[in-house]
Coordinates of C-alpha atoms in Angstrom, one line a residue:
M7 CA -2.9 44.5 70.2
A8 CA -0.5 41.7 69.3
D9 CA -1.1 39.9 66.2
Q10 CA -2.8 36.9 66.6
R11 CA -3.7 33.9 64.3
I12 CA -7.4 33.5 63.3
T13 CA -7.7 30.4 65.6
E14 CA -6.1 32.3 68.2
L15 CA -9.0 34.7 68.5
T16 CA -11.9 34.4 70.7
E17 CA -14.7 32.8 69.4
L18 CA -18.3 34.8 68.5
S19 CA -21.1 32.5 69.2
K20 CA -24.2 32.5 66.8
A21 CA -26.1 34.3 69.6
G22 CA -23.8 36.9 69.8
V23 CA -23.5 37.7 66.1
A24 CA -25.4 41.2 65.3
Q25 CA -26.1 42.3 61.9
N26 CA -23.5 45.1 62.3
D27 CA -20.7 42.7 63.2
V28 CA -18.1 43.1 60.4
L29 CA -16.0 40.3 58.9
P30 CA -12.7 41.0 56.7
I31 CA -13.3 39.9 53.1
T32 CA -11.1 40.3 49.8
D33 CA -12.6 42.1 47.1
V34 CA -11.2 40.1 44.5
S35 CA -12.6 42.5 41.7
S36 CA -10.4 45.4 43.1
S37 CA -7.3 43.0 44.7
E38 CA -8.4 44.8 48.1
T39 CA -9.2 43.4 51.5
K40 CA -12.4 45.1 53.1
K41 CA -14.7 44.5 55.4
V42 CA -18.3 43.6 55.4
T43 CA -21.3 43.3 57.9
A44 CA -22.8 40.0 58.8
K45 CA -26.1 41.0 57.6
N46 CA -25.2 42.0 54.1
L47 CA -22.6 39.0 53.9
V48 CA -25.9 36.7 54.6
D49 CA -28.0 38.4 52.3
A50 CA -25.5 38.4 49.4
G51 CA -25.0 35.0 49.8
L52 CA -28.7 34.0 49.8
D53 CA -28.8 35.7 46.3
L54 CA -25.5 34.1 45.0
I55 CA -26.8 30.4 46.0
D56 CA -27.4 28.0 43.3
T57 CA -31.2 27.0 42.1
S58 CA -32.2 23.7 44.0
S59 CA -28.6 23.8 46.6
I60 CA -30.8 24.4 49.8
D61 CA -32.1 21.0 50.9
L62 CA -35.4 20.8 52.7
D63 CA -33.6 19.5 55.9
K64 CA -32.3 22.8 56.4
L65 CA -35.9 24.4 56.8
D66 CA -37.6 24.7 60.2
Q67 CA -40.9 22.9 59.7
S68 CA -42.2 23.8 63.1
S69 CA -42.0 27.9 62.3
T70 CA -44.8 29.9 62.3
T71 CA -43.5 31.5 59.4
K72 CA -44.4 29.4 56.3
I73 CA -43.8 29.7 52.4
G74 CA -46.0 32.2 51.0
T75 CA -48.3 32.0 47.7
T76 CA -45.9 33.9 45.8
A77 CA -43.1 31.6 46.7
L78 CA -45.1 28.5 45.2
A79 CA -44.5 28.2 41.4
N80 CA -48.1 27.5 39.6
D81 CA -48.9 23.8 39.4
A82 CA -46.4 23.0 42.0
V83 CA -48.8 21.6 44.4
T84 CA -49.8 18.3 42.8
Y85 CA -52.6 16.1 43.9
S86 CA -50.7 13.8 45.6
K87 CA -49.2 16.9 47.8
I88 CA -52.8 17.6 49.1
Q89 CA -53.9 16.5 52.5
N90 CA -55.4 12.8 52.4
V91 CA -59.3 12.9 52.8
S92 CA -60.6 11.0 55.7
A93 CA -62.9 8.8 54.1
G94 CA -64.3 8.1 50.4
D95 CA -67.0 10.1 48.8
K96 CA -65.6 13.4 49.9
I97 CA -64.9 16.7 47.8
L98 CA -63.0 19.5 48.7
G99 CA -64.6 23.1 49.4
R100 CA -66.4 25.0 52.1
I101 CA -69.9 25.1 53.1
S102 CA -70.5 28.2 55.2
G103 CA -68.5 31.4 55.1
S104 CA -64.8 31.7 54.1
G105 CA -61.9 29.8 55.7
A106 CA -59.9 26.8 55.2
V107 CA -61.0 24.3 52.5
E108 CA -63.1 21.4 54.3
E109 CA -64.4 17.9 53.1
I110 CA -67.6 17.7 51.8
A111 CA -69.8 14.4 51.5
C112 CA -70.4 13.6 47.8
T113 CA -72.0 10.2 47.1
T114 CA -71.7 8.4 43.5
A115 CA -75.4 9.9 43.1
G116 CA -74.0 13.5 43.7
R117 CA -71.0 13.3 41.4
A118 CA -73.3 11.8 38.7
L119 CA -75.2 15.1 38.7
L120 CA -71.8 17.0 38.9
D121 CA -70.4 16.3 35.8
D122 CA -73.7 16.7 33.6
A123 CA -73.4 19.7 31.0
D124 CA -76.7 21.2 31.9
A125 CA -80.1 21.0 33.8
A126 CA -81.6 18.8 31.1
A127 CA -78.9 16.4 31.6
Q128 CA -79.6 16.3 35.2
R129 CA -83.1 15.7 35.2
T130 CA -82.0 12.8 32.5
T131 CA -79.7 11.6 35.5
L132 CA -82.4 11.9 38.0
G133 CA -84.6 10.0 36.0
L134 CA -87.1 13.2 35.3
D135 CA -88.7 14.7 32.5
S136 CA -91.2 17.5 31.7
N137 CA -93.4 14.7 30.6
D138 CA -92.8 12.1 33.5
A139 CA -94.5 11.6 36.3
V140 CA -92.8 12.1 39.7
T141 CA -93.6 10.5 42.9
F142 CA -92.6 12.5 46.2
G143 CA -92.6 11.6 49.9
T144 CA -93.2 14.5 51.8
V145 CA -92.8 17.8 49.8
T146 CA -92.5 21.7 51.2
A147 CA -92.3 23.9 48.2
D148 CA -93.9 26.5 45.6
L149 CA -94.5 24.7 42.7
T150 CA -94.8 26.4 39.0
A151 CA -95.5 23.9 36.1
A152 CA -96.9 24.7 32.4
S153 CA -98.4 21.1 32.6
A154 CA -98.1 18.9 35.4
T155 CA -99.7 15.7 36.9
I156 CA -99.8 14.9 40.6
T157 CA -101.3 11.9 42.0
S158 CA -102.0 10.9 45.4
A159 CA -101.3 14.4 47.0
T160 CA -102.1 16.0 50.3
I161 CA -102.1 20.1 50.2
N162 CA -101.7 21.3 53.4
G163 CA -101.8 25.2 52.5
G164 CA -101.2 27.3 50.0
T165 CA -103.0 28.5 46.9
I166 CA -103.5 27.0 43.5
S167 CA -104.3 29.6 40.6
G168 CA -104.2 29.9 36.8
I169 CA -106.1 26.5 36.2
T170 CA -109.1 25.1 34.5
D171 CA -112.1 24.3 36.5
L172 CA -111.4 20.5 37.2
A173 CA -114.1 18.1 35.8
I174 CA -116.2 16.3 38.1
A175 CA -114.9 13.2 36.5
D176 CA -111.7 14.1 37.8
G177 CA -112.6 14.8 41.4
G178 CA -113.5 18.3 41.1
T179 CA -116.8 20.1 40.6
G180 CA -116.4 21.7 37.0
A181 CA -117.0 25.1 38.7
S182 CA -115.3 28.2 40.1
T183 CA -117.6 29.2 42.7
A184 CA -119.4 27.6 45.4
A185 CA -123.0 28.1 44.1
D186 CA -122.1 26.9 40.8
A187 CA -120.1 23.8 42.1
R188 CA -123.5 23.0 44.0
V189 CA -125.6 23.1 40.9
N190 CA -122.9 20.9 39.1
L191 CA -122.8 18.3 41.8
G192 CA -126.8 18.1 42.1
I193 CA -127.0 19.7 45.8
D194 CA -128.4 23.0 45.0
I195 CA -129.7 24.3 48.2
G196 CA -133.6 24.7 48.1
V197 CA -133.9 22.9 44.8
N198 CA -131.9 19.4 45.8
V199 CA -131.3 19.7 49.1
Q200 CA -133.0 21.1 52.3
A201 CA -131.0 24.4 53.5
Y202 CA -129.6 24.3 57.0
D203 CA -132.2 24.6 59.5
V204 CA -132.2 24.5 63.3
A205 CA -135.2 22.5 64.0
L206 CA -134.0 19.6 61.5
T207 CA -130.8 19.7 63.0
S208 CA -132.6 19.1 66.6
I209 CA -134.5 16.4 65.1
A210 CA -131.7 14.7 63.6
G211 CA -130.0 14.5 66.9
L212 CA -132.8 12.6 68.6
T213 CA -132.6 8.8 69.4
T214 CA -135.9 7.3 68.8
T215 CA -137.6 3.6 69.3
L216 CA -140.9 2.1 68.7
D217 CA -143.9 3.8 69.6
Q218 CA -142.2 7.2 69.9
S219 CA -143.1 10.7 68.5
I220 CA -141.6 14.3 68.7
Y221 CA -142.5 17.5 70.1
L222 CA -141.5 20.8 70.7
T223 CA -139.9 21.7 74.2
A224 CA -138.9 25.2 72.9
A225 CA -138.5 26.8 69.8
D226 CA -136.8 24.9 67.1
T227 CA -136.2 22.3 69.8
Y228 CA -137.4 18.9 69.8
A229 CA -137.6 15.8 72.3
T230 CA -139.4 12.6 71.9
Y231 CA -142.2 11.0 73.8
S232 CA -144.3 7.8 73.8
L233 CA -147.2 7.3 71.3
T234 CA -148.6 3.9 71.5
A235 CA -150.9 2.2 68.7
A236 CA -154.1 3.5 71.0
G237 CA -152.8 7.0 71.2
R238 CA -152.5 6.9 67.4
A239 CA -156.2 5.7 67.1
L240 CA -157.1 8.5 68.7
L241 CA -154.8 11.1 66.5
D242 CA -156.6 10.6 63.5
D243 CA -160.0 10.8 64.5
A244 CA -162.1 13.9 63.2
D245 CA -163.7 14.7 66.1
A246 CA -164.6 14.3 69.8
A247 CA -167.4 12.2 68.8
A248 CA -164.9 9.9 66.7
Q249 CA -162.7 9.9 69.6
R250 CA -165.2 8.6 72.4
T251 CA -166.4 5.8 69.9
T252 CA -162.4 4.7 69.9
L253 CA -162.7 4.9 73.4
G254 CA -165.6 2.8 73.9
L255 CA -167.6 5.6 75.4
G256 CA -171.4 5.8 75.5
A257 CA -173.7 8.6 75.7
L258 CA -173.3 8.8 79.3
A259 CA -169.7 9.9 78.9
T260 CA -171.1 13.1 77.7
L261 CA -173.7 14.0 80.6
A262 CA -172.2 16.6 83.4
A263 CA -173.9 15.0 85.8
V264 CA -175.7 11.5 87.1
D265 CA -179.3 11.7 89.0
A266 CA -182.4 9.4 89.4
T267 CA -183.7 10.8 86.0
T268 CA -180.8 9.4 84.3
I269 CA -180.7 6.0 85.8
T270 CA -183.3 3.6 84.5
D271 CA -184.5 2.0 87.8
G272 CA -183.8 5.2 89.9
S273 CA -181.0 3.4 91.8
V274 CA -177.4 2.2 91.5
G275 CA -176.5 -1.4 92.7
T276 CA -173.5 -3.1 93.1
L277 CA -173.4 -4.5 89.8
E278 CA -173.4 -1.0 88.4
L279 CA -170.6 0.2 90.1
A280 CA -167.0 -0.3 88.6
D281 CA -164.0 -1.2 90.8
A282 CA -162.5 1.9 92.3
S283 CA -165.4 4.1 91.5
V284 CA -166.7 4.9 94.7
T285 CA -164.3 7.5 96.2
I286 CA -164.6 8.4 100.3
G287 CA -165.7 11.9 98.8
K288 CA -168.9 10.2 97.2
L289 CA -170.1 8.8 100.4
S290 CA -172.3 10.7 102.8
L291 CA -170.3 9.4 106.1
V292 CA -169.8 11.1 109.5
A293 CA -166.7 10.5 111.5
Q294 CA -165.7 6.8 112.3
D295 CA -168.4 5.5 110.0
L296 CA -166.0 3.0 108.5
A297 CA -163.9 2.5 111.7
G298 CA -163.5 -0.8 113.8
S299 CA -164.6 -4.2 112.4
L300 CA -166.6 -2.6 109.4
I301 CA -163.3 -2.9 107.0
A302 CA -161.1 -6.2 107.8
D303 CA -157.2 -5.7 108.3
G304 CA -156.0 -5.9 104.4
G305 CA -159.5 -5.7 103.2
I306 CA -158.8 -2.3 100.9
T307 CA -156.7 -3.6 97.9
A308 CA -155.6 -1.5 95.0
T309 CA -158.9 -2.7 93.1
Q310 CA -160.9 -0.7 95.6
L311 CA -158.5 2.5 95.6
A312 CA -159.9 5.4 93.4
T313 CA -157.4 7.1 91.0
D314 CA -155.7 9.8 93.0
A315 CA -157.0 8.5 96.0
V316 CA -153.7 8.0 97.6
E317 CA -152.1 11.8 98.3
T318 CA -148.7 12.6 98.5
L319 CA -149.1 13.1 102.7
K320 CA -150.4 9.5 102.8
I321 CA -147.1 8.0 101.5
Q322 CA -144.4 7.1 103.9
D323 CA -141.0 8.7 103.3
A324 CA -138.7 6.4 101.2
A325 CA -141.6 3.9 100.8
V326 CA -141.7 4.4 97.0
T327 CA -139.0 2.2 95.8
Y328 CA -137.4 2.0 92.3
A329 CA -139.6 -0.7 91.6
K330 CA -142.7 1.2 92.3
I331 CA -141.6 4.0 89.9
Q332 CA -143.0 3.8 86.3
D333 CA -140.6 1.8 83.9
T334 CA -138.9 4.1 81.4
A335 CA -139.8 3.8 77.5
T336 CA -136.3 2.8 76.3
S337 CA -132.6 2.5 77.7
D338 CA -130.1 5.3 77.8
V339 CA -132.5 7.7 79.7
I340 CA -132.4 9.9 82.9
L341 CA -135.2 11.2 84.8
G342 CA -135.8 14.6 84.8
R343 CA -137.4 17.7 83.0
S344 CA -136.2 19.3 80.1
T345 CA -139.1 21.1 79.1
A346 CA -139.2 24.8 80.5
L347 CA -141.0 25.7 83.7
G348 CA -142.2 23.1 86.5
G349 CA -144.4 20.1 85.7
T350 CA -144.2 16.0 85.2
I351 CA -140.9 14.2 85.1
E352 CA -139.7 13.7 81.6
E353 CA -137.4 11.1 80.2
I354 CA -134.1 12.9 79.1
A355 CA -131.8 10.8 76.7
C356 CA -128.4 10.2 78.5
T357 CA -125.7 8.1 76.7
A358 CA -122.9 6.0 78.2
A359 CA -120.9 8.8 77.2
G360 CA -123.0 11.1 78.9
R361 CA -123.0 9.2 82.1
A362 CA -119.2 9.0 82.1
L363 CA -119.3 12.7 82.4
L364 CA -122.0 12.7 85.2
D365 CA -119.9 10.6 87.7
D366 CA -116.7 12.6 87.3
A367 CA -115.7 14.3 90.6
D368 CA -114.8 17.5 89.0
A369 CA -114.5 19.4 85.5
T370 CA -110.6 18.3 85.5
A371 CA -111.8 14.9 85.5
Q372 CA -114.4 15.7 82.8
R373 CA -111.8 17.2 80.7
T374 CA -110.0 13.9 80.9
T375 CA -113.0 11.8 80.2
L376 CA -113.7 14.2 77.0
G377 CA -109.7 13.6 76.2
L378 CA -109.2 17.1 76.3
G379 CA -105.4 18.3 76.8
T380 CA -104.1 21.5 78.7
L381 CA -104.8 23.7 75.7
A382 CA -108.4 23.1 76.5
T383 CA -108.3 25.7 79.3
Q384 CA -106.3 28.4 77.5
S385 CA -107.8 31.4 76.3
G386 CA -107.0 33.8 73.2
T387 CA -106.9 33.5 69.3
F388 CA -105.1 30.9 67.5
S389 CA -103.8 32.2 63.9
G390 CA -101.1 30.7 61.5
T391 CA -100.9 27.2 59.8
S392 CA -101.2 24.0 62.0
S393 CA -100.1 20.4 60.9
G394 CA -99.9 17.2 62.7
T395 CA -101.9 16.2 65.7
N396 CA -103.3 18.8 68.0
T397 CA -104.7 18.1 71.4

């Protein structure tokens, strides 16, 4: 190849330069021209470059290859070189796991604790002391203290141990057992108070009014009944003779039958007969004896009718109106029978709350009346600790 000037040579582009491409170079130390590869020339140039001679403009700021830790001198990154925080009241750190540094909120109150020398100083900053009273809102914690005073606290669970029996004057019982507590509080069962009794509970649940007493409808089950002053006058009589006197009965009341020998003049006149005392059965009559015009229309009034003279078959259906039924002794009662077996209709207590259930269409409506939620129809066993409102 003919000799050419350097300016006449074909140019090799940057992209075409390979690390093994060679260039001529003069070795001054040996006064000799030699060759050097492009790579070795660059490497040697970087080693020979003067300190602080590379301007940052020459660095590729968008490159994924960054300056490593080793390249940074100690104390080289000043506060002003660190990224600005997004707002005041922040510190740098990381809350969870390892990774990049994060901003963590830290108020003036928080920083006041951070520069305290020890826990005692931090308690002072918080306004606490081993002898100070502390006011909490809602606290869930395990508390252990050699000496502490808690005022107006609600304890929803856990245990309290290692304390002296709390005196009655301080709101306690002065005892460690239920039996001793009852003695100290003056409610010792069998001494100061009556032990629980099913019968007494039944009596306590009754609603009574004037002129009423109680009676047993079953074992330990009581109900009320009317007892007037006249009834009580009989109850306190010593014997049957005294009761007849109270009733105003004479000697005739004890006779099994009355015949001519018992009647002074041998006959009984109209004046001797009380109203309603002569029943049809007492008359010696044949059929139709009182028929026709002997009894005027409407001539038989209630006064002429004897007790039990009108039988069930003689009463027309629906003829007995509500007004004809005996008045109740008090309000809030219904008619029925709570006593065992069949018998006379009785008054049964039934409050407004009870009647509110009676007119409900079904069990669902009754649960609504009672204010029950869906949990009321569930089955199973509940365990654990409950807080708040359960419906």
